[in-house]
Coordinates of N, CA, C and O in Angstrom, one line a residue:
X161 N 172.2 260.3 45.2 CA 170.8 260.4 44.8 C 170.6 259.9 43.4 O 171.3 260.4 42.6
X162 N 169.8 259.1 43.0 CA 169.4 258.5 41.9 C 168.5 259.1 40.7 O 167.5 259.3 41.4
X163 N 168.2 259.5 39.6 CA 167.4 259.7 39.1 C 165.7 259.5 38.9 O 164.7 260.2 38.8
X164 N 166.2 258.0 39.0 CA 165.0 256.9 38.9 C 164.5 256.4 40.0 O 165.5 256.3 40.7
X165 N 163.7 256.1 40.4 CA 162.6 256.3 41.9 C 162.8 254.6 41.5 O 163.1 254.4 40.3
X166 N 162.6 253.2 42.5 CA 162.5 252.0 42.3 C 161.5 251.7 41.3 O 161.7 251.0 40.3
X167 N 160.2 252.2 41.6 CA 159.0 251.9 41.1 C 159.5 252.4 39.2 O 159.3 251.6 38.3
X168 N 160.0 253.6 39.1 CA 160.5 253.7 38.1 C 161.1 252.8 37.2 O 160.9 252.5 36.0
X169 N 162.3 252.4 38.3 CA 163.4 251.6 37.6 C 162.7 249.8 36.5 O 162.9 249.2 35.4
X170 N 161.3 249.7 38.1 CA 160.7 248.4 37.1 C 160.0 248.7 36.2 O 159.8 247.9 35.3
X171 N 159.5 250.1 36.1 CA 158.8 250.1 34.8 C 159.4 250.3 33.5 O 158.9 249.8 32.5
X172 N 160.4 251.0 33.5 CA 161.4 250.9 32.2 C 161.7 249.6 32.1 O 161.6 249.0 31.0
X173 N 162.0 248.9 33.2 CA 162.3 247.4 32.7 C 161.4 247.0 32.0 O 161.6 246.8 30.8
X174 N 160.5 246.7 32.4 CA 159.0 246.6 32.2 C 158.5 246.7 30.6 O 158.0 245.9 29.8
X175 N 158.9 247.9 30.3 CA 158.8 248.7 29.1 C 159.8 248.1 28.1 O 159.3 247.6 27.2
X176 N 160.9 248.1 28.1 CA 162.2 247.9 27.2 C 161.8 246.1 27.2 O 161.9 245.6 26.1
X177 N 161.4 245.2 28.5 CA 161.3 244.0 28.0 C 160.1 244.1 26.9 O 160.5 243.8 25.7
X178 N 159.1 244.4 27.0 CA 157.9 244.2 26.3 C 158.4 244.6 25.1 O 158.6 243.7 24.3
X179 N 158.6 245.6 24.9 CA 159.3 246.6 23.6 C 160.2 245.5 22.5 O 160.0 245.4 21.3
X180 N 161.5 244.8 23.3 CA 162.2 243.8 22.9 C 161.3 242.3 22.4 O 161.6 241.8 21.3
X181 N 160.5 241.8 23.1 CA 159.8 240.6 22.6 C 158.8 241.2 21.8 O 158.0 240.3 21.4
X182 N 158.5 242.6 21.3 CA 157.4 242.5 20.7 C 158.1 242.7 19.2 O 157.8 242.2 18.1
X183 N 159.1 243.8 19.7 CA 160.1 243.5 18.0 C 160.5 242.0 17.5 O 160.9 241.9 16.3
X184 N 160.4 241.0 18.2 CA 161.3 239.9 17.9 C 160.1 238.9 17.5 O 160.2 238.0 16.7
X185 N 158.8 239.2 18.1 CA 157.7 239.0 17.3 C 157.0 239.4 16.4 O 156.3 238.6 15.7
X186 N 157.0 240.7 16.1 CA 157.4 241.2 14.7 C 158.3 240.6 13.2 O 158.1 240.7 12.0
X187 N 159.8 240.0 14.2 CA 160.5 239.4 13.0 C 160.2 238.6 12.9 O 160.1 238.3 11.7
X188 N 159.6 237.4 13.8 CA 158.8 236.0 13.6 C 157.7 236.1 12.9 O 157.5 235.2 12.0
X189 N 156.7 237.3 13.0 CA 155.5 237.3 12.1 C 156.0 237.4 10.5 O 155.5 236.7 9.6
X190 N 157.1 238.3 10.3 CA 157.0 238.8 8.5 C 158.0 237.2 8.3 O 157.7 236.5 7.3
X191 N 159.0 236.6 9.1 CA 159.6 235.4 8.6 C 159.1 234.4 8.1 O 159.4 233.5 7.3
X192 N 157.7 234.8 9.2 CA 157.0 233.3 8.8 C 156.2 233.0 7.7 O 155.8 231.9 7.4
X193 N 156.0 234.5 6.8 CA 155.2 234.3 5.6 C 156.3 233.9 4.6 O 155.9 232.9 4.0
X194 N 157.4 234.3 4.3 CA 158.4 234.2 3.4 C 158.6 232.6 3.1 O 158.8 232.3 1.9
X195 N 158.5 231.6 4.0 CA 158.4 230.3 3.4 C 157.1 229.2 3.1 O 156.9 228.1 2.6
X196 N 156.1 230.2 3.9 CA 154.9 229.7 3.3 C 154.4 230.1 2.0 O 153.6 229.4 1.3
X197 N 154.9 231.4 1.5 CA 154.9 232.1 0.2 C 155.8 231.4 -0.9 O 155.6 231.7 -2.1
X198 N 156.6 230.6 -0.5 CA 157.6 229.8 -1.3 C 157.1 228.5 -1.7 O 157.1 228.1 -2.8
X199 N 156.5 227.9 -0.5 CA 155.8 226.6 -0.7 C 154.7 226.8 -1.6 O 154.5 225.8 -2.3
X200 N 154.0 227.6 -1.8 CA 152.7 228.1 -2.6 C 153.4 227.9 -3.8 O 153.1 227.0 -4.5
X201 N 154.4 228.8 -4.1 CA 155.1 228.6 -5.2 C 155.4 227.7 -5.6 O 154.9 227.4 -6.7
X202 N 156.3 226.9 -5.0 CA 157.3 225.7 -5.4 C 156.8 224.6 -4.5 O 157.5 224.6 -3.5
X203 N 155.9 223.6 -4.4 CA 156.4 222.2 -3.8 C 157.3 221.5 -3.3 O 157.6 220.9 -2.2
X204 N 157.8 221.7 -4.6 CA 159.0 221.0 -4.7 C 159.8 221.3 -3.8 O 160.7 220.5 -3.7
X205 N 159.9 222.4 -2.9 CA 161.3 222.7 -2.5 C 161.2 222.0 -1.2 O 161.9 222.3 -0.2
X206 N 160.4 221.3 -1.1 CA 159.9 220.6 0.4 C 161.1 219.6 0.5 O 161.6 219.2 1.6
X207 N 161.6 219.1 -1.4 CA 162.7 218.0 -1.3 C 163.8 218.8 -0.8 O 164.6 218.3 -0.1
X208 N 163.8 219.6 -1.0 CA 165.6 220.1 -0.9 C 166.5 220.2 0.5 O 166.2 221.2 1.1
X209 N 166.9 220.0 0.8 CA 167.6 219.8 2.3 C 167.4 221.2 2.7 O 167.9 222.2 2.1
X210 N 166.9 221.3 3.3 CA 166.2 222.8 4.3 C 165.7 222.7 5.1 O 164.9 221.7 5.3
X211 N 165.9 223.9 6.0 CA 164.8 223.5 7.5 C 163.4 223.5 7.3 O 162.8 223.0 8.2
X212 N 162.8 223.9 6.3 CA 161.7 223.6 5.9 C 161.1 221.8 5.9 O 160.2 221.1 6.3
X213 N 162.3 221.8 5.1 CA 162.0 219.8 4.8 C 162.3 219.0 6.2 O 161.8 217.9 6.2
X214 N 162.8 219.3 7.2 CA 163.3 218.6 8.4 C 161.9 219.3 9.2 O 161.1 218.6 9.8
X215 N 161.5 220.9 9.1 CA 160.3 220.7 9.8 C 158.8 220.0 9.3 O 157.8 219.9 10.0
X216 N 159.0 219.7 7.9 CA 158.3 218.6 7.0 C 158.5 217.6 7.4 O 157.5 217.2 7.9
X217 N 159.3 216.8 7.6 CA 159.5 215.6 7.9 C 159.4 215.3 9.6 O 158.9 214.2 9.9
X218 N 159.9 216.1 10.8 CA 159.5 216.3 12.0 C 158.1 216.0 12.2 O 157.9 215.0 12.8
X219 N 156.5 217.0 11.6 CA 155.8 217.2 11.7 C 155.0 215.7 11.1 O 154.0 215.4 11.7
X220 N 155.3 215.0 10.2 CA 154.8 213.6 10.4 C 153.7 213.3 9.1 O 153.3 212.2 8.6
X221 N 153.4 215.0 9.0 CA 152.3 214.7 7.9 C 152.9 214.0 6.3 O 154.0 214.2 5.8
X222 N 151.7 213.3 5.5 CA 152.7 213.1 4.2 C 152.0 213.5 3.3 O 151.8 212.9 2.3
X223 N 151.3 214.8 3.6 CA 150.7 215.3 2.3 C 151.3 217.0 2.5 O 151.5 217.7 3.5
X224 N 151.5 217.2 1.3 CA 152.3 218.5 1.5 C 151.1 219.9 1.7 O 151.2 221.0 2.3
X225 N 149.8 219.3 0.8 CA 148.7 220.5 1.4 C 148.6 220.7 2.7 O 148.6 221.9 3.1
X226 N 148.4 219.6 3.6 CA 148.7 219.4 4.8 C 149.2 220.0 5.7 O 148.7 220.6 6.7
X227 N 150.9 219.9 5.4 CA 151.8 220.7 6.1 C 151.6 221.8 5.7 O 151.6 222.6 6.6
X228 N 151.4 222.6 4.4 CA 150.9 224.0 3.9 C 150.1 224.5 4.9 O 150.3 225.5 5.4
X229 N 148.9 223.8 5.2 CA 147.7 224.5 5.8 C 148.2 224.9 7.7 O 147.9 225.8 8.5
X230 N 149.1 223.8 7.7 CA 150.0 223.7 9.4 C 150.5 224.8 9.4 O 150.6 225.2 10.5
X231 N 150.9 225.6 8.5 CA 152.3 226.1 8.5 C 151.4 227.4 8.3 O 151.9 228.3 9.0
X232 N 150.2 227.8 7.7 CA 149.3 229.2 7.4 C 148.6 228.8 9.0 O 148.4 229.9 9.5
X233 N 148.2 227.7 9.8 CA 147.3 228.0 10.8 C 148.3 228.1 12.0 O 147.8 228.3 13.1
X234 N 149.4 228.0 11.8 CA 150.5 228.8 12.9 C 151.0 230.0 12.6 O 151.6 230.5 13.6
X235 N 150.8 230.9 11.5 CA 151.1 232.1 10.9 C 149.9 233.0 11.8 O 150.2 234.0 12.5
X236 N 148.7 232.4 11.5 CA 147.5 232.6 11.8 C 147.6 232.9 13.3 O 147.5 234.1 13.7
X237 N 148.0 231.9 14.1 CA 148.2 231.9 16.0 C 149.4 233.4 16.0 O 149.2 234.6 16.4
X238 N 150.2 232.8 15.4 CA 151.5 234.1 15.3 C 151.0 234.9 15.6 O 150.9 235.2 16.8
X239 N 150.4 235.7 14.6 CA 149.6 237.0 14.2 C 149.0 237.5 15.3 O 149.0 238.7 15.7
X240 N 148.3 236.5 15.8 CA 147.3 236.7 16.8 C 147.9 237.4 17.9 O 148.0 238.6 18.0
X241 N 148.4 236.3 18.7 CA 149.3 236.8 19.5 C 149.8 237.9 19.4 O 149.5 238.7 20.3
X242 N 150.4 238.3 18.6 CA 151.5 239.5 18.1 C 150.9 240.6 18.4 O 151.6 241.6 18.8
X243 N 149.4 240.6 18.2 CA 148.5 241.4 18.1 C 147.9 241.5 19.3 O 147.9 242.7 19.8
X244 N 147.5 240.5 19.9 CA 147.2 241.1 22.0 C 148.5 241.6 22.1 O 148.6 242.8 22.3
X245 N 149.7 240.8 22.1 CA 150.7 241.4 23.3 C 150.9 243.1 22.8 O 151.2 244.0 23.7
X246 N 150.7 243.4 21.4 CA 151.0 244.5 21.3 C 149.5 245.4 21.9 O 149.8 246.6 22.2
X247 N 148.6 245.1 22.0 CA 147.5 245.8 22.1 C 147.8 246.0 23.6 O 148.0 247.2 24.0
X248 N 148.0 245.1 24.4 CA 148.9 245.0 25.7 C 150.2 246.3 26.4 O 150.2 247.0 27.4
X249 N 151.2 245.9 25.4 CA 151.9 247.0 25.6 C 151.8 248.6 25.2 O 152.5 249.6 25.6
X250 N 150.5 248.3 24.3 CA 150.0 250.1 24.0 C 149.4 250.3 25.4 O 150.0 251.1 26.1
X251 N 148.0 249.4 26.1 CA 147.7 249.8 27.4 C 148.8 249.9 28.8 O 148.7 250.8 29.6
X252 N 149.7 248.9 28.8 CA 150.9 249.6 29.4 C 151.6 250.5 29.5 O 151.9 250.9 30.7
X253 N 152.0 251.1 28.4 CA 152.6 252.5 28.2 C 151.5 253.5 28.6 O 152.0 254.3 29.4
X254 N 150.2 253.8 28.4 CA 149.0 254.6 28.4 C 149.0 255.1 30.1 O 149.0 256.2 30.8
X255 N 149.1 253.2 30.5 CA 148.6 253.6 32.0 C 150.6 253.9 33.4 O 150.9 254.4 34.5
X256 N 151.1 253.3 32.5 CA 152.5 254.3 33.6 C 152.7 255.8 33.4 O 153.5 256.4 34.1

């Protein structure tokens, strides 16, 4: 005899996945400000061999305000997101 009824068993799944992608977008949101907070700072560091400068140079633009503003209006989407899926998984939890 099992503890967990099936209908159960998917909702923990259910739960623990959401729970997992929403922490992992959590670490994408605070990451993402840490090198747009640098470029504000520094320009310059756009030269220095970093994944920053390869996704500078990927992205095609050649003005660095440019890629600054790319890089705050994907921060921007981030957030967003971050923010339904979580508003999401509050109404999930409410209603199992």
């Amino acid at each position: 005899m099992f503890i967990l009824t099936n209908l159960e068993k998917r909702q923990l799944l259910v739960l623990n996945s959401g729970s997992l992608i929403l922490a992992l977008s959590e670490m994408v949101s605070i990451g993402i400000i840490i090198p747009i907070m640098n470029l504000v700072i520094n320009q310059e560091m756009l030269h220095t061999p970093n994944m920053l400068m390869r996704l500078y140079q990927f992205s095609g633009l050649k003005d660095v305000s440019s890629f600054l503003l790319l890089l705050i209006v994907v921060a921007i989407i981030v957030f967003i997101l971050k923010s339904f899926f979580s508003t999401l998984m509050v109404y999930v939890q409410q209603n199992i």
